CSV table of C-alpha atoms in Angstrom, one decimal:
chain,number,residue,atom,x,y,z
L,1,UNK,CA,-3.4,-6.6,26.6
L,2,UNK,CA,-1.2,-8.9,28.7
L,3,UNK,CA,-0.4,-12.1,26.8
L,4,UNK,CA,-2.1,-15.3,27.9
L,5,UNK,CA,0.3,-17.3,30.0
L,6,UNK,CA,0.3,-20.3,32.3
L,7,UNK,CA,2.3,-19.7,35.5
L,8,UNK,CA,3.3,-22.0,38.2
L,9,UNK,CA,0.7,-23.9,40.1
L,10,UNK,CA,1.5,-21.9,43.3
L,11,UNK,CA,0.3,-18.6,41.7
L,12,UNK,CA,-2.0,-17.0,44.2
L,13,UNK,CA,-4.6,-14.2,44.2
L,14,UNK,CA,-3.0,-10.8,44.7
L,15,UNK,CA,-5.1,-8.4,46.6
L,16,UNK,CA,-3.1,-5.5,45.3
L,17,UNK,CA,-3.5,-6.4,41.6
L,18,UNK,CA,-7.1,-7.3,42.1
L,19,UNK,CA,-7.8,-3.9,43.7
L,20,UNK,CA,-5.9,-2.2,41.0
L,21,UNK,CA,-7.8,-3.9,38.3
L,22,UNK,CA,-11.2,-3.1,39.9
L,23,UNK,CA,-10.2,0.5,40.0
L,24,UNK,CA,-9.1,0.4,36.3
L,25,UNK,CA,-12.5,-1.3,35.4
L,26,UNK,CA,-14.3,1.6,37.1
L,27,UNK,CA,-12.2,4.1,35.2
L,28,UNK,CA,-13.0,2.4,31.9
L,29,UNK,CA,-16.7,2.4,32.7
L,30,UNK,CA,-16.5,6.2,33.3
L,31,UNK,CA,-15.2,6.5,29.7
L,32,UNK,CA,-18.6,5.7,28.2
L,33,UNK,CA,-20.4,8.6,30.0
L,34,UNK,CA,-17.4,10.8,29.2
L,35,UNK,CA,-17.7,9.9,25.6
L,36,UNK,CA,-21.4,10.8,25.8
L,37,UNK,CA,-20.5,14.2,27.1
L,38,UNK,CA,-17.8,14.6,24.5
L,39,UNK,CA,-20.1,13.7,21.6
L,40,UNK,CA,-23.1,15.5,23.2
L,41,UNK,CA,-21.4,18.8,23.2
L,42,UNK,CA,-20.3,18.5,19.6
L,43,UNK,CA,-23.8,18.2,18.2
L,44,UNK,CA,-26.5,20.8,17.8
L,45,UNK,CA,-28.9,21.5,20.6
L,46,UNK,CA,-31.7,19.5,19.0
L,47,UNK,CA,-29.7,16.3,19.0
L,48,UNK,CA,-28.0,16.5,22.4
L,49,UNK,CA,-30.0,13.9,24.3
L,50,UNK,CA,-30.0,11.5,21.4
L,51,UNK,CA,-26.3,11.6,21.3
L,52,UNK,CA,-26.0,11.0,25.0
L,53,UNK,CA,-28.4,8.1,24.9
L,54,UNK,CA,-26.6,6.5,21.9
L,55,UNK,CA,-23.6,5.9,24.3
L,56,UNK,CA,-25.6,5.2,27.5
L,57,UNK,CA,-27.7,2.4,25.9
L,58,UNK,CA,-24.5,0.5,25.2
L,59,UNK,CA,-24.0,0.2,28.9
L,60,UNK,CA,-27.2,-1.8,29.1
L,61,UNK,CA,-27.2,-3.9,26.0
L,62,UNK,CA,-23.5,-5.0,25.9
L,63,UNK,CA,-23.4,-5.7,29.6
L,64,UNK,CA,-26.2,-8.2,29.3
L,65,UNK,CA,-24.8,-9.8,26.1
L,66,UNK,CA,-21.4,-10.1,27.7
L,67,UNK,CA,-22.8,-12.0,30.6
L,68,UNK,CA,-24.9,-14.3,28.4
L,69,UNK,CA,-22.3,-15.2,25.8
L,70,UNK,CA,-19.9,-12.4,24.9
L,71,UNK,CA,-17.2,-13.3,27.3
L,72,UNK,CA,-17.3,-16.9,26.2
L,73,UNK,CA,-17.1,-15.9,22.5
L,74,UNK,CA,-14.2,-13.5,23.1
L,75,UNK,CA,-12.0,-15.5,25.5
L,76,UNK,CA,-13.3,-19.1,25.5
L,77,UNK,CA,-11.4,-22.0,24.0
L,78,UNK,CA,-10.3,-21.2,20.5
L,79,UNK,CA,-12.1,-22.7,17.4
L,80,UNK,CA,-10.3,-22.3,14.1
L,81,UNK,CA,-8.4,-19.1,15.2
L,82,UNK,CA,-11.7,-17.2,14.7
L,83,UNK,CA,-13.9,-17.5,17.7
L,84,UNK,CA,-13.9,-18.8,21.3
L,85,UNK,CA,-16.4,-20.7,23.3
L,86,UNK,CA,-16.7,-22.1,26.8
L,87,UNK,CA,-20.1,-23.4,27.8
L,88,UNK,CA,-19.2,-23.0,31.5
L,89,UNK,CA,-18.9,-19.3,31.0
L,90,UNK,CA,-22.4,-18.8,29.5
L,91,UNK,CA,-24.3,-16.8,32.0
L,92,UNK,CA,-21.2,-16.7,34.2
L,93,UNK,CA,-22.8,-19.3,36.6
L,94,UNK,CA,-19.9,-21.8,36.7
L,95,UNK,CA,-17.0,-19.5,37.6
L,96,UNK,CA,-15.5,-19.7,41.1
L,97,UNK,CA,-15.2,-16.5,43.1
L,98,UNK,CA,-11.5,-17.1,43.6
L,99,UNK,CA,-10.7,-18.8,40.3
L,100,UNK,CA,-7.7,-17.1,38.8
L,101,UNK,CA,-7.6,-15.8,35.2
L,102,UNK,CA,-5.3,-17.9,33.1
L,103,UNK,CA,-2.4,-18.1,35.6
L,104,UNK,CA,-2.5,-14.4,36.5
L,105,UNK,CA,-3.1,-13.2,40.1
L,106,UNK,CA,-6.5,-11.7,39.6
L,107,UNK,CA,-9.9,-13.5,39.6
L,108,UNK,CA,-11.7,-14.4,36.4
L,109,UNK,CA,-14.5,-12.1,37.5
L,110,UNK,CA,-12.1,-9.2,37.6
L,111,UNK,CA,-10.7,-9.8,34.2
L,112,UNK,CA,-14.2,-10.3,32.6
L,113,UNK,CA,-15.6,-7.1,34.1
L,114,UNK,CA,-12.5,-5.2,32.9
L,115,UNK,CA,-13.0,-6.6,29.4
L,116,UNK,CA,-16.8,-5.9,29.6
L,117,UNK,CA,-16.1,-2.2,29.8
L,118,UNK,CA,-14.0,-2.4,26.6
L,119,UNK,CA,-16.9,-4.2,24.9
L,120,UNK,CA,-19.3,-1.5,26.1
L,121,UNK,CA,-17.4,1.6,24.8
L,122,UNK,CA,-16.4,0.2,21.4
L,123,UNK,CA,-19.9,0.3,19.8
L,124,UNK,CA,-20.6,3.6,21.6
L,125,UNK,CA,-17.6,5.1,19.7
L,126,UNK,CA,-19.4,4.4,16.4
L,127,UNK,CA,-22.3,6.6,17.4
L,128,UNK,CA,-20.4,9.8,16.8
L,129,UNK,CA,-20.4,9.3,13.1
L,130,UNK,CA,-24.2,8.9,13.0
L,131,UNK,CA,-25.4,12.0,14.8
L,132,UNK,CA,-28.8,13.6,14.1
L,133,UNK,CA,-30.3,10.9,11.8
L,134,UNK,CA,-30.6,7.4,13.2
L,135,UNK,CA,-33.7,5.8,14.8
L,136,UNK,CA,-32.9,4.9,18.4
L,137,UNK,CA,-34.6,1.5,18.2
L,138,UNK,CA,-32.5,0.7,15.0
L,139,UNK,CA,-29.4,1.8,16.8
L,140,UNK,CA,-30.0,-0.4,19.8
L,141,UNK,CA,-30.6,-3.4,17.6
L,142,UNK,CA,-27.4,-2.5,15.6
L,143,UNK,CA,-25.4,-2.5,18.8
L,144,UNK,CA,-26.6,-6.0,19.8
L,145,UNK,CA,-25.9,-7.4,16.4
L,146,UNK,CA,-22.6,-5.7,15.9
L,147,UNK,CA,-21.3,-6.7,19.3
L,148,UNK,CA,-22.2,-10.3,18.6
L,149,UNK,CA,-21.0,-10.6,15.0
L,150,UNK,CA,-18.1,-8.2,15.0
L,151,UNK,CA,-16.7,-7.1,18.4
L,152,UNK,CA,-16.7,-10.5,20.2
L,153,UNK,CA,-15.0,-12.3,17.4
L,154,UNK,CA,-12.4,-9.5,16.8
L,155,UNK,CA,-11.6,-9.4,20.5
L,156,UNK,CA,-10.8,-13.1,20.3
L,157,UNK,CA,-8.6,-12.6,17.2
L,158,UNK,CA,-6.5,-10.0,18.9
L,159,UNK,CA,-6.5,-11.0,22.6
L,160,UNK,CA,-7.8,-14.5,22.9
L,161,UNK,CA,-5.4,-17.4,23.0
L,162,UNK,CA,-5.5,-19.1,19.6
L,163,UNK,CA,-6.9,-16.0,17.8
L,164,UNK,CA,-5.2,-15.6,14.4
L,165,UNK,CA,-3.8,-12.1,15.1
L,166,UNK,CA,-2.7,-13.1,18.6
L,167,UNK,CA,-0.9,-16.2,17.2
L,168,UNK,CA,0.7,-14.1,14.4
L,169,UNK,CA,2.3,-11.8,17.0
L,170,UNK,CA,0.3,-8.6,16.3
L,171,UNK,CA,0.9,-6.2,19.1
L,172,UNK,CA,-2.2,-4.4,20.5
L,173,UNK,CA,-1.7,-3.4,24.1
L,174,UNK,CA,-5.1,-2.1,24.8
L,175,UNK,CA,-7.2,-1.8,21.7
L,176,UNK,CA,-5.8,-0.1,18.6
L,177,UNK,CA,-7.2,-2.8,16.4
L,178,UNK,CA,-9.9,-4.4,18.5
L,179,UNK,CA,-11.5,-1.1,19.7
L,180,UNK,CA,-10.5,1.9,17.6
L,181,UNK,CA,-9.9,0.5,14.1
L,182,UNK,CA,-12.9,-1.8,14.6
L,183,UNK,CA,-15.2,1.1,15.6
L,184,UNK,CA,-13.8,3.5,13.0
L,185,UNK,CA,-14.2,1.1,10.2
L,186,UNK,CA,-17.7,0.2,11.4
L,187,UNK,CA,-18.6,3.9,11.4
L,188,UNK,CA,-17.4,4.3,7.9
L,189,UNK,CA,-19.4,1.3,6.7
L,190,UNK,CA,-22.6,2.5,8.3
L,191,UNK,CA,-22.5,6.1,7.1
L,192,UNK,CA,-21.8,4.9,3.5
L,193,UNK,CA,-25.1,3.0,3.7
L,194,UNK,CA,-27.4,5.5,5.5
L,195,UNK,CA,-26.1,8.6,3.8
L,196,UNK,CA,-25.5,12.3,4.8
L,197,UNK,CA,-27.4,14.5,7.2
L,198,UNK,CA,-29.9,17.0,5.7
L,199,UNK,CA,-27.9,20.1,5.0
L,200,UNK,CA,-24.4,18.5,5.0
L,201,UNK,CA,-21.9,21.0,3.6
L,202,UNK,CA,-24.6,23.6,3.4
L,203,UNK,CA,-25.9,24.3,6.9
L,204,UNK,CA,-23.7,25.3,9.9
L,205,UNK,CA,-23.4,22.3,12.2
L,206,UNK,CA,-21.2,23.7,14.9
L,207,UNK,CA,-20.9,22.2,18.4
L,208,UNK,CA,-23.5,23.7,20.7
L,209,UNK,CA,-21.4,23.4,23.9
L,210,UNK,CA,-17.6,23.4,23.8
L,211,UNK,CA,-17.4,23.4,27.6
L,212,UNK,CA,-19.2,20.0,27.5
L,213,UNK,CA,-16.8,18.8,24.9
L,214,UNK,CA,-13.8,19.8,27.0
L,215,UNK,CA,-15.4,18.1,30.1
L,216,UNK,CA,-15.9,14.9,28.1
L,217,UNK,CA,-12.4,15.0,26.7
L,218,UNK,CA,-10.9,15.5,30.2
L,219,UNK,CA,-12.9,12.6,31.7
L,220,UNK,CA,-11.9,10.5,28.7
L,221,UNK,CA,-8.2,11.3,29.3
L,222,UNK,CA,-8.6,10.5,33.0
L,223,UNK,CA,-10.4,7.2,32.4
L,224,UNK,CA,-7.9,6.2,29.7
L,225,UNK,CA,-5.3,5.6,32.3
L,226,UNK,CA,-7.4,2.6,33.5
L,227,UNK,CA,-8.0,1.6,29.9
L,228,UNK,CA,-4.3,1.5,29.0
L,229,UNK,CA,-2.4,0.8,32.2
L,230,UNK,CA,-4.9,-1.8,33.4
L,231,UNK,CA,-4.5,-3.8,30.2
L,232,UNK,CA,-1.3,-5.4,31.6
L,233,UNK,CA,-3.5,-6.9,34.3
L,234,UNK,CA,-1.2,-5.9,37.1
L,235,UNK,CA,2.1,-4.0,37.5
L,236,UNK,CA,4.5,-6.5,39.0
L,237,UNK,CA,7.1,-5.8,36.3
L,238,UNK,CA,6.6,-2.1,35.6
L,239,UNK,CA,5.1,-2.4,32.2
L,240,UNK,CA,1.8,-1.0,33.4
L,241,UNK,CA,3.7,2.0,34.8
L,242,UNK,CA,5.4,2.5,31.4
L,243,UNK,CA,2.0,2.4,29.7
L,244,UNK,CA,0.7,5.0,32.2
L,245,UNK,CA,3.6,7.3,31.5
L,246,UNK,CA,3.4,6.9,27.7
L,247,UNK,CA,-0.4,7.5,27.8
L,248,UNK,CA,0.2,10.9,29.3
L,249,UNK,CA,3.2,11.7,27.1
L,250,UNK,CA,1.7,10.8,23.8
L,251,UNK,CA,-1.6,12.6,24.6
L,252,UNK,CA,0.2,15.8,25.5
L,253,UNK,CA,2.3,15.6,22.3
L,254,UNK,CA,-0.8,15.0,20.2
L,255,UNK,CA,-2.5,18.1,21.6
L,256,UNK,CA,0.5,20.2,20.6
L,257,UNK,CA,0.7,18.6,17.2
L,258,UNK,CA,-3.0,19.2,16.5
L,259,UNK,CA,-3.0,22.8,17.7
L,260,UNK,CA,0.2,23.6,15.7
L,261,UNK,CA,-1.4,22.2,12.5
L,262,UNK,CA,-4.6,24.1,13.3
L,263,UNK,CA,-2.8,27.4,13.8
L,264,UNK,CA,-0.9,27.0,10.6
L,265,UNK,CA,-3.8,25.8,8.6
L,266,UNK,CA,-6.7,27.9,10.1
L,267,UNK,CA,-5.0,30.6,12.1
L,268,UNK,CA,-6.3,29.8,15.5
L,269,UNK,CA,-5.9,27.5,18.5
L,270,UNK,CA,-9.4,26.1,19.2
L,271,UNK,CA,-10.7,24.3,22.2
L,272,UNK,CA,-12.3,21.7,19.9
L,273,UNK,CA,-8.9,21.2,18.4
L,274,UNK,CA,-7.3,20.7,21.8
L,275,UNK,CA,-10.0,18.1,22.8
L,276,UNK,CA,-9.8,16.3,19.5
L,277,UNK,CA,-6.0,16.3,19.6
L,278,UNK,CA,-6.0,14.7,23.1
L,279,UNK,CA,-8.3,12.0,21.9
L,280,UNK,CA,-6.2,11.3,18.8
L,281,UNK,CA,-3.1,10.9,21.0
L,282,UNK,CA,-5.0,8.6,23.4
L,283,UNK,CA,-6.2,6.5,20.4
L,284,UNK,CA,-2.7,6.2,18.9
L,285,UNK,CA,-0.8,5.3,22.0
L,286,UNK,CA,-3.4,2.6,23.0
L,287,UNK,CA,-1.9,-0.2,20.9
L,288,UNK,CA,1.7,1.1,21.1
L,289,UNK,CA,2.3,2.3,24.7
L,290,UNK,CA,3.7,-1.0,26.1
L,291,UNK,CA,6.2,-1.3,23.2
L,292,UNK,CA,7.7,2.1,22.8
L,293,UNK,CA,9.8,4.3,25.0
L,294,UNK,CA,8.6,7.7,26.3
L,295,UNK,CA,10.5,9.4,23.4
L,296,UNK,CA,8.8,7.0,21.1
L,297,UNK,CA,5.5,8.0,22.7
L,298,UNK,CA,6.2,11.7,21.9
L,299,UNK,CA,6.7,10.7,18.2
L,300,UNK,CA,3.5,8.6,18.1
L,301,UNK,CA,1.5,11.5,19.7
L,302,UNK,CA,2.9,14.2,17.5
L,303,UNK,CA,2.3,12.2,14.3
L,304,UNK,CA,-1.2,11.3,15.4
L,305,UNK,CA,-2.1,14.8,16.3
L,306,UNK,CA,-1.0,16.2,12.9
L,307,UNK,CA,-2.3,13.4,10.7
L,308,UNK,CA,-5.6,13.1,12.4
L,309,UNK,CA,-6.1,16.9,12.2
L,310,UNK,CA,-5.5,16.6,8.5
L,311,UNK,CA,-7.7,13.5,8.2
L,312,UNK,CA,-10.9,15.0,9.6
L,313,UNK,CA,-11.2,17.2,6.5
L,314,UNK,CA,-11.3,14.1,4.2
L,315,UNK,CA,-15.1,13.8,4.7
L,316,UNK,CA,-15.6,17.1,2.8
L,317,UNK,CA,-13.3,16.0,0.0
L,318,UNK,CA,-14.8,12.6,-0.4
L,319,UNK,CA,-18.4,13.4,0.6
L,320,UNK,CA,-19.0,11.0,3.5
L,321,UNK,CA,-20.8,12.5,6.4
L,322,UNK,CA,-18.8,11.4,9.5
L,323,UNK,CA,-20.6,13.7,11.9
L,324,UNK,CA,-18.1,13.9,14.7
L,325,UNK,CA,-14.9,12.6,13.1
L,326,UNK,CA,-14.9,9.0,14.2
L,327,UNK,CA,-13.2,8.0,11.0
L,328,UNK,CA,-10.6,10.8,11.1
L,329,UNK,CA,-9.7,10.3,14.8
L,330,UNK,CA,-10.4,6.7,15.8
L,331,UNK,CA,-9.8,4.8,12.5
L,332,UNK,CA,-6.8,6.9,11.4
L,333,UNK,CA,-5.4,7.2,14.9
L,334,UNK,CA,-5.8,3.5,15.5
L,335,UNK,CA,-4.1,2.7,12.2
L,336,UNK,CA,-1.2,5.0,13.0
L,337,UNK,CA,-0.6,3.8,16.5
L,338,UNK,CA,-0.7,0.1,15.4
L,339,UNK,CA,1.6,0.6,12.4
L,340,UNK,CA,4.1,2.8,14.2
L,341,UNK,CA,4.8,-0.1,16.6
L,342,UNK,CA,6.7,-1.6,13.6
L,343,UNK,CA,8.9,1.5,13.6
L,344,UNK,CA,9.3,2.5,17.2
L,345,UNK,CA,9.1,-0.7,19.3
L,346,UNK,CA,12.1,-0.5,21.6
L,347,UNK,CA,12.4,-4.1,22.7
L,348,UNK,CA,12.4,-3.0,26.4
L,349,UNK,CA,8.7,-2.9,27.2
L,350,UNK,CA,6.1,-5.6,27.0
L,351,UNK,CA,8.3,-7.8,24.8
L,352,UNK,CA,11.7,-7.9,23.2
L,353,UNK,CA,10.3,-7.1,19.7
L,354,UNK,CA,12.2,-4.3,18.1
L,355,UNK,CA,10.9,-2.0,15.4
L,356,UNK,CA,12.7,-0.8,12.3
L,357,UNK,CA,14.3,2.2,14.0
L,358,UNK,CA,15.7,0.0,16.7
L,359,UNK,CA,17.3,-2.6,14.4
L,360,UNK,CA,14.5,-5.0,14.1
L,361,UNK,CA,13.7,-4.7,10.4
L,362,UNK,CA,10.2,-4.7,9.0
L,363,UNK,CA,9.0,-8.0,10.3
L,364,UNK,CA,6.9,-6.6,13.1
L,365,UNK,CA,5.6,-3.9,10.7
L,366,UNK,CA,4.2,-6.4,8.3
L,367,UNK,CA,2.5,-8.3,11.2
L,368,UNK,CA,0.9,-5.0,12.3
L,369,UNK,CA,-0.3,-4.4,8.7
L,370,UNK,CA,-2.0,-7.9,8.7
L,371,UNK,CA,-3.8,-7.1,12.0
L,372,UNK,CA,-4.8,-3.6,11.0
L,373,UNK,CA,-6.2,-4.4,7.6
L,374,UNK,CA,-7.7,-7.7,8.6
L,375,UNK,CA,-9.8,-6.0,11.3
L,376,UNK,CA,-10.5,-3.0,9.1
L,377,UNK,CA,-11.9,-5.0,6.2
L,378,UNK,CA,-14.0,-7.3,8.3
L,379,UNK,CA,-15.6,-4.6,10.4
L,380,UNK,CA,-16.2,-2.3,7.4
L,381,UNK,CA,-17.9,-4.9,5.3
L,382,UNK,CA,-20.0,-6.6,8.0
L,383,UNK,CA,-21.0,-3.3,9.5
L,384,UNK,CA,-22.2,-2.0,6.2
L,385,UNK,CA,-24.2,-5.3,5.6
L,386,UNK,CA,-25.8,-5.0,9.0
L,387,UNK,CA,-26.8,-1.4,8.4
L,388,UNK,CA,-28.1,-2.2,5.0
L,389,UNK,CA,-30.3,-5.1,6.3
L,390,UNK,CA,-31.6,-2.9,9.1
L,391,UNK,CA,-32.3,-0.1,6.8
L,392,UNK,CA,-34.3,-2.3,4.4
L,393,UNK,CA,-36.3,-3.9,7.2
L,394,UNK,CA,-37.1,-1.6,10.1
L,395,UNK,CA,-35.4,1.5,8.7
L,396,UNK,CA,-32.2,3.1,10.1
L,397,UNK,CA,-33.0,6.8,9.5
L,398,UNK,CA,-35.6,9.1,11.0
L,399,UNK,CA,-37.7,11.0,8.5
L,400,UNK,CA,-36.4,14.2,7.1
L,401,UNK,CA,-39.0,16.3,9.0
L,402,UNK,CA,-37.8,14.7,12.3
L,403,UNK,CA,-34.2,15.3,11.5
L,404,UNK,CA,-34.8,19.0,10.6
L,405,UNK,CA,-37.0,19.6,13.6
L,406,UNK,CA,-34.7,17.7,16.0
L,407,UNK,CA,-34.4,14.1,16.9
L,408,UNK,CA,-34.5,14.6,20.7
L,409,UNK,CA,-38.2,15.4,20.8
L,410,UNK,CA,-39.2,12.7,18.3
L,411,UNK,CA,-37.2,9.8,19.8
L,412,UNK,CA,-37.0,10.7,23.5
L,413,UNK,CA,-39.9,13.2,24.1
L,414,UNK,CA,-37.5,15.5,25.9
L,415,UNK,CA,-35.2,18.4,25.2
L,416,UNK,CA,-31.7,19.0,26.6
L,417,UNK,CA,-32.3,22.5,27.9
L,418,UNK,CA,-35.5,23.9,29.3
L,419,UNK,CA,-35.6,27.7,29.3
L,420,UNK,CA,-39.3,28.0,30.1
L,421,UNK,CA,-38.7,29.1,33.6
L,422,UNK,CA,-35.7,31.3,32.9
L,423,UNK,CA,-35.8,35.1,33.1
L,424,UNK,CA,-35.2,37.5,30.3
L,425,UNK,CA,-38.6,37.4,28.7
L,426,UNK,CA,-39.1,33.6,28.4
L,427,UNK,CA,-42.8,32.8,28.1
L,428,UNK,CA,-44.6,31.1,30.9
L,429,UNK,CA,-47.0,28.3,30.2
L,430,UNK,CA,-49.2,29.3,33.1
L,431,UNK,CA,-49.8,32.8,34.3
L,432,UNK,CA,-50.7,33.7,37.9
L,433,UNK,CA,-53.7,36.0,38.5
L,434,UNK,CA,-51.5,38.9,39.6
L,435,UNK,CA,-49.3,38.4,36.5
L,436,UNK,CA,-52.3,38.4,34.2
L,437,UNK,CA,-53.7,41.6,35.8
L,438,UNK,CA,-50.3,43.3,35.5
L,439,UNK,CA,-50.0,42.2,31.9
L,440,UNK,CA,-53.5,43.6,31.0
L,441,UNK,CA,-53.0,47.0,32.8
L,442,UNK,CA,-52.0,50.0,30.6
L,443,UNK,CA,-48.3,50.7,30.6
L,444,UNK,CA,-47.0,54.0,31.9
L,445,UNK,CA,-44.2,55.8,30.2
L,446,UNK,CA,-41.6,57.2,32.5
L,447,UNK,CA,-39.5,60.0,31.2
L,448,UNK,CA,-35.9,59.9,31.9
């Protein structure tokens, strides 16, 4: 994220930067439905709609909270390096249409809607770890509480002027800590509380639609250019363009790294591996892309692709049921991307900070460690506490019978695919008179 600055008084609104940022905001919004498709294809048929809805509901809940108080908490005047607040921003009723954001050339409204989209997708990321087994009402309430208690404060720590990570000099261009580590740690905290799916490690739980997974991954890749390049809030100095290039480069490298590991380890190049590799590269370059060169981006992507591919298997070794590998991809990928800044920062991008491999020593690396593990610990603990409280009050999990039969019908009264009118012998619910007569008539054998 571009650092908070105060420019000269003559700074004026830029139509080009404003239009660019509105497009980027729309691209980031697209990422939440894209995530829904990505996750929706990875679950079994009986959970498809629930998985889609767990992402879509965030569009409603977080949007309203962001208007009411979220933007104020995340980017308002700092209090104790922990939280922000600006009463004029509550309800967004006292913001001028042409009021510029903190000396930049875009309106406050453009910045806040761009950041709104980040706030929306972050809790949606968590949902992939909880597939098949969480009550929809409990999930909706969890989103509201988690956004308020975890995301809004953490966004202030990382990007808000006065936040402790911001003041320490932690680099997070577009959300390695605030989004991915935050969501990944939260996912781990919740699944440790609510437990495993029925049949975990026993029943096959394969993706029901790999084409849907690939579609979601492709749309995520597309939207991520807005997510990353837009986080510089303009492109007057070329840093946004560097981030755009590095996003593509690291993601491509991560796909190759994941597939190479998969071929060596399992003997095949899978479409699920390609999609997951792309997401791991996108996650890892998110914090680092403004600080590293394109060659550095290749290194970040390759490392993320291989390490995240290895990390997804940890759930079987340690026995935590991370349904769709949120921990293995988002938590691990976010940690890698954030820490590798301390090694690969070139000093020629968003700042003059140099990493270890460019002669800068380990100073930035230790700063990155502080940001990574501070966010990880806070999100893990608070998320687990929230899940525990909800589980002990309204209950987080559906019943075992509902989970086995399928959560879609119980929670949404729908199914993802209706084959009742299809050919090939599918039963009809209502038979026509002609069909009934034909069905009751004796069959005639025809000799070949």
